[in-house]
Coordinates of C-alpha atoms in Angstrom, one line a residue:
Chain A
M1 CA 42.0 78.8 35.5
L2 CA 43.3 76.9 32.4
P3 CA 45.0 74.0 34.3
V4 CA 41.8 73.4 36.3
D5 CA 39.6 73.4 33.2
W6 CA 42.1 71.1 31.4
L7 CA 42.0 68.7 34.3
E8 CA 38.2 68.9 34.6
E9 CA 37.7 68.2 30.9
R10 CA 39.9 65.1 31.0
S11 CA 38.9 63.7 34.4
G12 CA 35.8 65.3 35.9
L13 CA 37.8 65.4 39.2
I14 CA 37.1 69.1 39.9
G15 CA 33.4 68.6 39.5
G16 CA 33.5 65.5 41.6
L17 CA 35.4 67.4 44.3
R18 CA 32.8 70.3 44.1
Y19 CA 30.0 67.7 44.4
F20 CA 31.7 66.3 47.5
L21 CA 32.5 69.6 49.2
F22 CA 29.5 71.7 48.3
R23 CA 26.7 69.2 48.5
K24 CA 23.5 70.1 50.2
V25 CA 23.1 69.3 53.9
P26 CA 20.1 69.8 56.1
R27 CA 19.6 73.3 57.5
E28 CA 19.9 72.1 61.1
T29 CA 23.3 70.5 61.0
N30 CA 25.2 71.4 64.1
W31 CA 28.5 70.7 65.8
F32 CA 27.6 67.1 66.6
H33 CA 27.7 66.4 62.9
T34 CA 31.4 67.3 62.8
L35 CA 32.4 64.3 65.0
G36 CA 32.7 62.0 61.9
S37 CA 35.1 64.5 60.2
A38 CA 37.0 64.8 63.5
T39 CA 37.4 61.1 63.6
L40 CA 38.6 61.0 60.0
T41 CA 41.1 63.8 60.9
A42 CA 42.4 61.8 63.8
F43 CA 42.8 58.8 61.5
L44 CA 44.8 60.9 59.0
V45 CA 47.0 62.1 61.8
Q46 CA 47.7 58.5 62.8
L47 CA 48.3 57.6 59.2
I48 CA 50.9 60.3 58.6
T49 CA 52.7 60.1 62.0
G50 CA 52.7 56.3 61.6
V51 CA 54.4 56.5 58.2
I52 CA 57.0 58.8 59.7
L53 CA 57.6 56.6 62.7
A54 CA 58.0 53.6 60.4
M55 CA 61.0 55.3 58.9
Y56 CA 62.9 54.9 62.2
Y57 CA 61.3 52.0 64.0
K58 CA 62.9 48.5 63.9
P59 CA 60.5 45.6 64.5
D60 CA 63.0 43.2 66.0
P61 CA 63.1 42.0 69.6
K62 CA 66.7 43.0 69.9
T63 CA 66.3 46.5 68.6
A64 CA 62.7 47.6 68.9
Y65 CA 63.0 49.1 72.4
S66 CA 66.2 50.9 71.6
S67 CA 64.8 52.3 68.3
I68 CA 61.9 53.8 70.2
Q69 CA 64.3 55.3 72.7
H70 CA 66.3 56.7 69.7
I71 CA 63.1 58.2 68.2
T72 CA 62.1 59.7 71.5
N73 CA 65.4 61.0 72.8
D74 CA 67.7 61.6 69.9
L75 CA 65.8 62.4 66.7
T76 CA 64.7 66.0 66.2
L77 CA 61.0 66.3 67.0
G78 CA 60.8 62.5 67.4
W79 CA 59.2 63.0 70.8
L80 CA 56.5 65.1 69.2
V81 CA 55.7 62.7 66.4
R82 CA 55.7 59.7 68.7
G83 CA 53.6 61.6 71.2
M84 CA 51.1 62.5 68.5
H85 CA 50.8 58.9 67.4
R86 CA 50.6 57.6 71.0
W87 CA 48.1 60.1 72.3
G88 CA 46.4 60.5 68.9
A89 CA 45.5 56.8 69.1
S90 CA 43.4 57.5 72.2
V91 CA 41.8 60.6 70.6
F92 CA 40.9 58.4 67.6
I93 CA 39.1 55.8 69.7
I94 CA 37.4 58.4 71.9
L95 CA 36.1 60.3 68.8
L96 CA 35.0 57.0 67.3
F97 CA 32.8 56.3 70.3
L98 CA 31.5 59.9 70.4
H99 CA 30.7 59.7 66.7
M100 CA 28.9 56.4 67.2
G101 CA 26.9 57.9 70.1
R102 CA 25.8 60.8 67.9
V103 CA 24.7 58.5 65.1
F104 CA 22.8 56.4 67.6
L105 CA 21.1 59.2 69.5
F106 CA 20.1 61.0 66.2
G107 CA 18.7 57.8 64.8
A108 CA 21.0 58.1 61.9
Y109 CA 21.5 54.3 61.7
K110 CA 17.9 53.8 60.5
Y111 CA 16.7 53.1 57.0
P112 CA 18.4 53.5 54.5
R113 CA 21.6 53.9 56.5
E114 CA 21.8 50.5 58.2
L115 CA 24.7 49.4 56.0
N116 CA 26.7 52.4 56.9
W117 CA 26.2 51.6 60.6
L118 CA 27.5 48.1 59.9
V119 CA 30.5 49.5 58.1
G120 CA 31.1 51.8 61.1
V121 CA 31.0 48.8 63.5
L122 CA 33.7 47.1 61.4
L123 CA 35.7 50.3 61.4
L124 CA 35.4 50.4 65.2
T125 CA 36.6 46.8 65.5
M126 CA 39.5 47.4 63.2
A127 CA 40.5 50.6 65.1
L128 CA 40.5 48.6 68.3
G129 CA 42.7 46.0 66.5
E130 CA 45.1 48.8 65.7
G131 CA 45.2 49.7 69.3
F132 CA 45.9 46.1 70.3
T133 CA 48.6 45.5 67.8
G134 CA 50.2 48.9 68.2
Y135 CA 50.5 48.5 72.0
L136 CA 53.1 45.7 71.6
L137 CA 55.5 47.7 69.4
P138 CA 57.3 49.7 72.2
W139 CA 58.5 46.3 73.4
D140 CA 58.7 47.2 77.0
Q141 CA 57.4 45.3 80.0
T142 CA 53.9 46.9 79.8
A143 CA 53.7 46.2 76.1
Y144 CA 54.8 42.6 76.4
W145 CA 52.6 41.6 79.3
A146 CA 49.6 43.5 78.1
T147 CA 49.9 41.6 74.8
V148 CA 50.4 38.2 76.6
V149 CA 47.2 38.9 78.5
G150 CA 45.4 40.2 75.4
I151 CA 46.3 37.2 73.3
N152 CA 45.3 34.8 76.1
I153 CA 41.9 36.5 76.3
N154 CA 41.5 35.8 72.6
A155 CA 42.6 32.2 73.3
N156 CA 39.7 31.8 75.6
A157 CA 37.1 32.1 72.9
P158 CA 35.3 28.8 72.6
I159 CA 36.5 26.4 69.9
A160 CA 38.3 28.9 67.7
G161 CA 40.2 30.6 70.5
P162 CA 43.3 28.4 70.6
F163 CA 43.7 28.9 66.9
I164 CA 43.2 32.6 67.0
A165 CA 45.9 32.8 69.6
N166 CA 48.4 30.8 67.6
I167 CA 47.7 32.9 64.5
L168 CA 48.3 36.1 66.5
R169 CA 51.5 34.8 68.1
G170 CA 52.7 33.1 64.9
G171 CA 53.3 30.0 67.1
N172 CA 52.8 28.5 70.5
E173 CA 54.8 31.1 72.3
I174 CA 55.5 34.8 71.8
G175 CA 58.7 34.8 69.9
P176 CA 60.8 36.9 67.5
D177 CA 58.1 36.5 64.7
T178 CA 55.4 37.8 66.9
L179 CA 56.6 41.4 67.0
A180 CA 57.2 41.6 63.2
R181 CA 53.8 40.0 62.7
F182 CA 52.0 42.6 64.9
Y183 CA 53.9 45.3 63.1
S184 CA 52.8 44.1 59.8
I185 CA 49.2 43.8 60.9
H186 CA 49.4 47.2 62.6
M187 CA 50.9 49.2 59.7
L188 CA 49.8 47.3 56.5
L189 CA 46.9 44.9 57.0
I190 CA 44.5 46.8 59.2
P191 CA 45.2 50.3 57.8
G192 CA 44.6 49.0 54.3
G193 CA 41.2 47.6 55.4
L194 CA 40.5 50.9 57.3
I195 CA 41.2 53.0 54.2
G196 CA 38.9 50.9 52.1
L197 CA 36.1 50.8 54.5
I198 CA 36.4 54.6 55.3
T199 CA 36.0 55.2 51.5
L200 CA 32.9 53.1 51.5
H201 CA 31.7 54.9 54.6
L202 CA 32.1 58.3 53.0
Y203 CA 30.6 57.2 49.8
L204 CA 27.5 56.1 51.6
V205 CA 27.3 59.3 53.6
I206 CA 27.4 61.3 50.4
R207 CA 24.9 59.1 48.6
L208 CA 22.4 59.0 51.4
G209 CA 22.9 62.5 52.8
I210 CA 23.1 63.8 56.3
T211 CA 20.4 63.0 58.8
P212 CA 18.8 66.1 60.4
P213 CA 18.7 66.1 64.2
P214 CA 15.6 64.4 65.5
W215 CA 14.1 67.6 67.0
T216 CA 13.8 69.3 63.7
R217 CA 10.8 69.7 61.3
A218 CA 12.8 68.0 58.6
A219 CA 13.2 64.9 60.8
E220 CA 9.4 64.9 61.2
G221 CA 9.0 64.5 57.5
Y222 CA 8.3 68.0 56.3
A223 CA 10.1 68.9 53.1
A224 CA 12.9 71.3 53.4
E225 CA 12.6 74.7 51.8
E226 CA 14.3 75.3 48.5
P227 CA 17.9 76.0 49.4
V228 CA 19.7 78.7 47.5
P229 CA 22.7 77.1 45.7
M230 CA 25.8 78.0 47.6
R231 CA 28.0 78.0 44.6
R232 CA 27.9 76.9 41.0
G233 CA 30.5 74.4 40.0
L234 CA 31.5 73.2 36.6
V235 CA 29.5 70.2 37.1
E236 CA 26.2 70.9 38.9
P237 CA 25.6 68.5 41.7
R238 CA 22.3 66.7 41.1
P239 CA 20.4 64.4 43.3
R240 CA 20.7 60.8 42.2
G241 CA 17.5 59.2 41.0
N242 CA 17.7 56.3 43.4
G243 CA 19.5 58.1 46.1
N244 CA 18.4 60.5 48.8
G245 CA 16.1 62.4 46.5
A246 CA 13.8 59.6 45.5
V247 CA 13.1 58.2 49.0
V248 CA 11.0 60.7 50.8
R249 CA 10.1 59.3 54.2
R250 CA 10.1 60.3 57.8
G251 CA 13.5 61.0 59.2
L252 CA 15.1 61.4 55.8
P253 CA 16.5 64.6 54.4
T254 CA 14.9 65.8 51.2
V255 CA 17.1 67.2 48.6
P256 CA 14.9 69.2 46.2
R257 CA 15.7 69.4 42.6
R258 CA 17.4 72.6 41.6
P259 CA 15.1 74.8 39.5
E260 CA 16.1 74.7 35.8
S261 CA 17.7 77.9 34.7
Chain B
M1 CA 4.5 26.2 2.2
A2 CA 6.1 29.5 2.7
D3 CA 3.0 30.7 4.4
D4 CA 3.2 27.8 6.8
V5 CA 6.6 28.8 8.0
G6 CA 5.7 31.8 9.9
P7 CA 7.0 33.1 13.2
H8 CA 5.3 30.2 14.9
G9 CA 6.5 27.6 12.3
D10 CA 10.1 28.2 13.2
D11 CA 9.9 26.4 16.5
P12 CA 9.4 22.8 15.3
R13 CA 12.1 23.1 12.7
E14 CA 14.5 24.5 15.3
H15 CA 14.1 21.3 17.3
E16 CA 14.7 19.0 14.3
E17 CA 18.1 20.6 13.6
P18 CA 21.0 19.1 15.5
Q19 CA 21.6 21.3 18.5
L20 CA 25.1 22.2 19.7
P21 CA 25.6 21.6 23.3
S22 CA 25.8 24.9 25.3
P23 CA 29.4 25.9 25.9
T24 CA 30.8 25.0 29.3
I25 CA 34.0 25.6 31.1
W26 CA 34.2 22.0 32.4
P27 CA 36.5 20.8 29.6
F28 CA 39.2 23.2 31.0
G29 CA 39.1 21.4 34.3
F30 CA 39.1 18.0 32.5
A31 CA 42.1 19.0 30.5
A32 CA 43.9 20.3 33.6
G33 CA 43.2 17.0 35.3
I34 CA 44.7 15.0 32.3
T35 CA 47.7 17.4 32.4
L36 CA 48.1 16.7 36.1
V37 CA 48.0 12.9 35.5
L38 CA 50.8 13.2 32.9
V39 CA 52.9 15.5 35.1
G40 CA 52.3 13.1 38.0
L41 CA 53.6 10.1 36.1
I42 CA 57.0 12.0 36.2
V43 CA 56.8 13.7 39.5
G44 CA 54.9 11.4 41.9
W45 CA 51.9 9.3 42.4
P46 CA 49.9 11.7 44.7
I47 CA 49.7 14.1 41.8
V48 CA 48.4 11.4 39.5
A49 CA 45.7 10.7 42.1
V50 CA 44.7 14.4 42.2
G51 CA 44.7 14.7 38.4
A52 CA 42.6 11.5 38.1
G53 CA 40.2 13.0 40.6
F54 CA 40.0 16.2 38.7
S55 CA 39.5 14.4 35.4
V56 CA 36.7 12.2 36.8
I57 CA 34.9 15.1 38.4
F58 CA 35.1 17.5 35.6
G59 CA 34.6 14.8 33.0
F60 CA 31.4 13.9 34.8
L61 CA 30.2 17.5 34.9
W62 CA 31.1 18.0 31.2
I63 CA 29.1 14.9 30.2
R64 CA 26.2 15.9 32.3
D65 CA 26.2 19.4 30.7
A66 CA 26.6 18.1 27.2
T67 CA 23.8 15.6 27.6
R68 CA 21.4 17.9 29.4
G69 CA 19.4 18.6 26.2
V70 CA 19.1 14.9 25.4
R71 CA 18.1 13.9 28.8
R72 CA 15.5 16.7 29.4
L73 CA 14.1 16.7 25.8
P74 CA 10.7 15.4 26.8
A75 CA 10.2 18.0 29.5
E76 CA 11.5 21.0 27.6
P77 CA 9.3 21.6 24.5
P78 CA 6.3 22.9 26.4
E79 CA 8.6 25.4 28.3
E80 CA 10.1 26.6 25.1
A81 CA 6.8 26.9 23.4
A82 CA 5.7 29.2 26.1
A83 CA 8.6 31.4 25.6
P84 CA 8.1 34.5 23.4
A85 CA 8.6 33.2 19.8
P86 CA 10.2 36.2 18.0
A87 CA 13.1 36.4 20.5
A88 CA 13.7 32.7 20.4
P89 CA 15.8 32.1 17.2
E90 CA 18.6 34.6 17.8
G91 CA 18.4 35.6 21.5
P92 CA 19.5 32.5 23.3
L93 CA 22.4 31.9 20.9
R94 CA 24.0 35.3 21.4
Y95 CA 23.3 35.1 25.1
G96 CA 25.0 31.7 25.3
R97 CA 28.2 33.0 23.9
A98 CA 28.2 36.0 26.1
R99 CA 27.5 33.8 29.1
F100 CA 30.4 31.5 28.1
L101 CA 32.8 34.4 27.8
E102 CA 31.6 35.8 31.1
G103 CA 31.9 32.5 32.8
A104 CA 35.3 31.8 31.3
T105 CA 36.6 35.2 32.5
L106 CA 35.2 34.8 36.0
G107 CA 36.3 31.2 36.2
L108 CA 39.8 31.8 35.0
G109 CA 40.1 35.0 37.1
G110 CA 38.9 33.0 40.1
L111 CA 41.4 30.3 39.4
I112 CA 44.3 32.7 39.1
G113 CA 43.2 34.6 42.2
A114 CA 43.0 31.3 44.1
A115 CA 46.3 30.2 42.9
I116 CA 47.9 33.4 44.3
T117 CA 45.8 33.7 47.5
V118 CA 46.0 30.2 48.8
P119 CA 49.8 30.0 49.1
V120 CA 49.9 33.6 50.5
V121 CA 47.3 33.0 53.2
G122 CA 48.8 29.6 53.9
F123 CA 52.2 31.1 54.4
S124 CA 50.8 33.7 56.8
I125 CA 48.9 31.1 58.9
A126 CA 50.5 27.7 58.5
P127 CA 53.8 28.5 60.2
A128 CA 51.9 29.2 63.4
F129 CA 50.8 25.6 63.5
V130 CA 53.3 23.5 61.6
G131 CA 56.7 22.7 62.9
Q132 CA 56.3 24.1 66.4
K133 CA 59.1 22.6 68.5
T134 CA 60.3 22.9 72.0
E135 CA 63.9 22.6 73.0
D136 CA 65.2 20.7 76.0
V137 CA 67.0 23.1 78.3
D138 CA 70.0 22.1 80.4
L139 CA 69.5 23.6 83.9
G140 CA 72.9 22.4 85.2
P141 CA 74.1 19.8 87.7
L142 CA 71.7 18.5 90.3
S143 CA 73.8 20.0 93.0
N144 CA 72.4 23.4 92.1
F145 CA 69.2 22.4 93.7
P146 CA 69.3 21.8 97.4
E147 CA 66.6 19.4 98.7
G148 CA 63.2 20.9 99.7
Q149 CA 63.9 24.4 98.5
F150 CA 62.3 26.2 95.5
Q151 CA 64.7 28.0 93.2
V152 CA 63.3 30.7 90.9
T153 CA 65.0 29.4 87.8
T154 CA 65.2 31.7 84.7
F155 CA 66.4 30.3 81.4
D156 CA 66.3 30.7 77.6
S157 CA 63.7 28.2 76.3
A158 CA 65.0 28.5 72.8
R159 CA 68.7 29.3 72.5
S160 CA 68.5 30.8 69.0
E161 CA 65.7 33.2 69.9
G162 CA 67.6 34.9 72.7
A163 CA 66.0 37.0 75.4
V164 CA 62.5 36.8 74.0
S165 CA 62.4 33.1 74.9
R166 CA 63.4 33.8 78.5
R167 CA 61.1 31.8 80.8
T168 CA 60.9 31.2 84.6
A169 CA 60.0 28.1 86.5
F170 CA 60.0 27.3 90.2
V171 CA 62.2 24.2 90.7
R172 CA 62.3 22.1 93.9
Y173 CA 64.3 19.0 94.5
N174 CA 62.2 16.5 96.4
G175 CA 64.9 14.0 97.2
M176 CA 65.0 10.5 95.9
L177 CA 61.9 8.5 94.9
Q178 CA 62.7 4.8 94.3
Q179 CA 66.4 5.6 93.7
V180 CA 65.5 8.3 91.1
P181 CA 65.8 12.0 91.9
S182 CA 62.3 13.7 92.1
F183 CA 61.7 17.3 91.0
T184 CA 58.7 19.6 91.2
I185 CA 59.0 22.1 88.3
I186 CA 56.2 24.6 88.2
S187 CA 55.8 27.2 85.4
N188 CA 55.4 30.8 86.5
R189 CA 52.7 31.6 83.9
C190 CA 49.4 32.2 85.7
A191 CA 46.6 29.8 84.6
H192 CA 44.3 32.8 84.2
L193 CA 45.8 34.9 81.5
G194 CA 49.5 34.2 81.5
C195 CA 51.0 36.9 83.8
P196 CA 54.1 35.9 85.8
V197 CA 53.1 34.6 89.3
Q198 CA 55.4 35.6 92.2
P199 CA 56.5 33.4 95.1
Q200 CA 54.6 34.4 98.3
G201 CA 57.6 34.6 100.5
P202 CA 61.1 36.0 100.7
M203 CA 63.4 35.8 97.7
D204 CA 67.0 35.5 98.7
E205 CA 68.4 37.8 96.0
K206 CA 71.9 37.9 97.7
S207 CA 72.3 34.1 97.1
K208 CA 71.4 34.5 93.4
K209 CA 73.6 32.2 91.2
T210 CA 74.2 32.5 87.5
V211 CA 75.2 29.2 86.1
E212 CA 75.7 27.6 82.6
N213 CA 77.7 30.6 81.3
G214 CA 74.9 33.1 82.2
A215 CA 72.1 31.1 80.6
V216 CA 70.4 30.1 83.8
D217 CA 69.7 32.3 86.9
L218 CA 68.8 30.7 90.2
I219 CA 67.3 32.6 93.2
P220 CA 66.4 30.6 96.3
T221 CA 63.0 31.3 97.8
S222 CA 60.8 29.9 100.5
P223 CA 57.3 30.6 99.5
S224 CA 54.1 29.6 101.2
G225 CA 52.4 29.6 97.7
F226 CA 52.3 31.7 94.5
G227 CA 50.3 34.8 93.7
C228 CA 49.6 36.7 90.5
P229 CA 49.9 40.5 90.6
C230 CA 47.6 41.0 87.6
H231 CA 44.2 39.8 88.7
G232 CA 44.8 38.3 92.1
G233 CA 45.0 34.6 91.3
A234 CA 46.5 32.6 94.2
Y235 CA 48.1 29.1 94.3
D236 CA 49.4 26.8 97.0
I237 CA 52.9 25.4 97.1
E238 CA 52.1 22.6 94.6
G239 CA 50.5 25.1 92.2
N240 CA 46.8 24.3 93.0
R241 CA 44.5 27.2 92.6
I242 CA 43.3 28.5 96.0
Q243 CA 41.4 31.6 94.9
G244 CA 40.9 34.1 92.2
P245 CA 40.1 33.8 88.5
P246 CA 42.5 30.9 87.4
V247 CA 40.7 27.9 86.0
R248 CA 43.3 25.2 86.8
A249 CA 46.6 24.6 88.6
L250 CA 49.8 26.1 87.4
D251 CA 51.5 24.3 84.4
R252 CA 54.5 22.0 85.0
Y253 CA 57.5 20.9 83.0
E254 CA 58.6 17.4 82.2
Y255 CA 62.2 16.7 83.2
S256 CA 64.8 14.2 82.8
I257 CA 68.2 13.5 84.4
R258 CA 71.1 13.1 82.1
S259 CA 74.7 12.6 83.4
N260 CA 73.5 14.0 86.7
R261 CA 72.2 17.1 85.1
L262 CA 68.6 18.4 85.2
I263 CA 67.2 18.6 81.7
L264 CA 63.9 20.5 81.3
G265 CA 61.5 19.1 78.8
K266 CA 58.0 20.0 77.5
R267 CA 55.5 22.1 79.4
Y268 CA 52.2 20.5 80.2
S269 CA 49.0 21.6 81.9
V270 CA 47.7 20.4 85.2
A271 CA 44.1 20.2 86.4
H272 CA 44.9 19.4 90.1
V273 CA 47.6 18.0 92.3
T274 CA 47.0 15.8 95.3
G275 CA 49.7 15.1 97.8
T276 CA 53.0 17.0 98.0
G277 CA 56.6 16.8 96.9
A278 CA 57.8 13.5 95.6
N279 CA 54.5 11.8 96.5
A280 CA 52.3 14.3 94.6
K281 CA 49.8 12.9 92.1
V282 CA 49.5 15.2 89.1
Q283 CA 46.5 15.2 86.8
A284 CA 48.4 16.0 83.7
Y285 CA 46.9 17.2 80.3
P286 CA 48.5 18.3 77.1
R287 CA 49.6 21.9 77.2
A288 CA 46.8 24.4 76.9
D289 CA 46.9 28.2 76.8
P290 CA 46.1 30.0 80.1
G291 CA 42.5 30.4 80.9
Q292 CA 41.4 27.2 79.1
H293 CA 39.8 24.5 81.1
V294 CA 41.5 21.1 80.8
D295 CA 38.9 19.1 82.8
G296 CA 35.2 19.3 83.6
W297 CA 32.5 20.2 81.1
E298 CA 34.2 23.5 80.2
A299 CA 37.0 21.6 78.6
W300 CA 34.4 20.8 75.8
L301 CA 34.7 24.4 74.8
Y302 CA 38.2 23.7 73.5
P303 CA 37.9 20.5 71.6
L304 CA 41.0 21.1 69.5
I305 CA 44.2 22.6 70.9
P306 CA 46.9 23.2 68.3
H307 CA 49.9 22.5 70.6

């Protein structure tokens, strides 16, 4: 494993990866805890299929609709990639809500994880923004009029509404700039923010640990038994001093220190 | 004598020595202001004014910073005497330099960041508000519009933008009013959320006329009112709301007659219309987006409308 050691010695990336993948989790984790990863997977599917669709899509009022027809009908497997992106969008949103419901019902938003809940709410808002901006891109009648209505709903917010509407449209009316604007927001602006916030979200999950389900002994404040290390990495994962290990309270996972060997 | 100058004896002597004013970043702003003034002498007077403003503000801040020790001298000695003596001689000096470099790095970084961000954000937002124009649209000769009948009139509101600027209005010739042709021109955009309202009555598709080299479509219709398919808003023949979620009457268009041709002008919003046809009295307001109240207390929710 020379290349791996070489990389590890110079970057510590392998140890970091092991720390991320083989970290300790409460004994009672169950399938509900996979909803976050499922949401992340749905996002990655959107990311990849979106990048591929962007190779063929033309964000111009004269060509947008025909380029989508071209993707769907002419290009090999274009129907599949477009379908994945179109239906995957719904899957992403549904999983987001299920994940949010799990976090709520397990009380996983409580101290010290409030910040991660807030980040999650921002992620939800931005995901809905992706849905809103992506809906216009097929540039058919449904897309156009749904966006007219959506922008006008924004315009009805008190005081700021008329300005939000103009910023979204790029002017007083939906025009040639609006489609390119939505495309840019859909594929550059919001995804960039999403990637950044997802990174923060995951960092906080790893730092604070996984919440055990509320019906378990661990959730009642009993310390977990000493877990047997699953696997020894090059860099041994250690609980951080001010992270999950130090704060022992009701409802928090306890990560015991590994016995010195 | 040497015994007297102990760790505690350093303090008084420290105060007798001339003290350097603590470093500040204000001179940078002051210098930038002077530079702007000089540039402005060549380029234009507004820049001179901005530069002078910068110089005055940053000059004031600089002087205030430089004279802080002098002005606060009476108040400070007791505070400094209370500070731990051994750390006093070297500590603050090193700290001051580090603070200066830290402040300079953050300040310059912030300035550079702002210099890049402001134009970029401005470019992404300003075009949505500045330079918004509406074109006048030629709907063709007055003879296209028989008296007393609505024509579903479809046209390009901006010729250079093509089909995306396609709009529809319901145009009715009301006959002459004081020797001037009178028209009722109602926008088809619902005053709820902007869906296209439909005439509640037969559309004579067979009599459809395309005039002005295909730029304008005319379909005669005899509606009893207008209805919106999206959320059930209903309007009477003058565009007044009858029922459903709309908050005001349908928008209308200004018009003018040039060389016996009907020219469509700006769109404006309408609170209510009393009377009909040529005798209608229209409560007109500047154009607002659908769903925004133009009268009543709810209009206070939208104090500024960027149209």
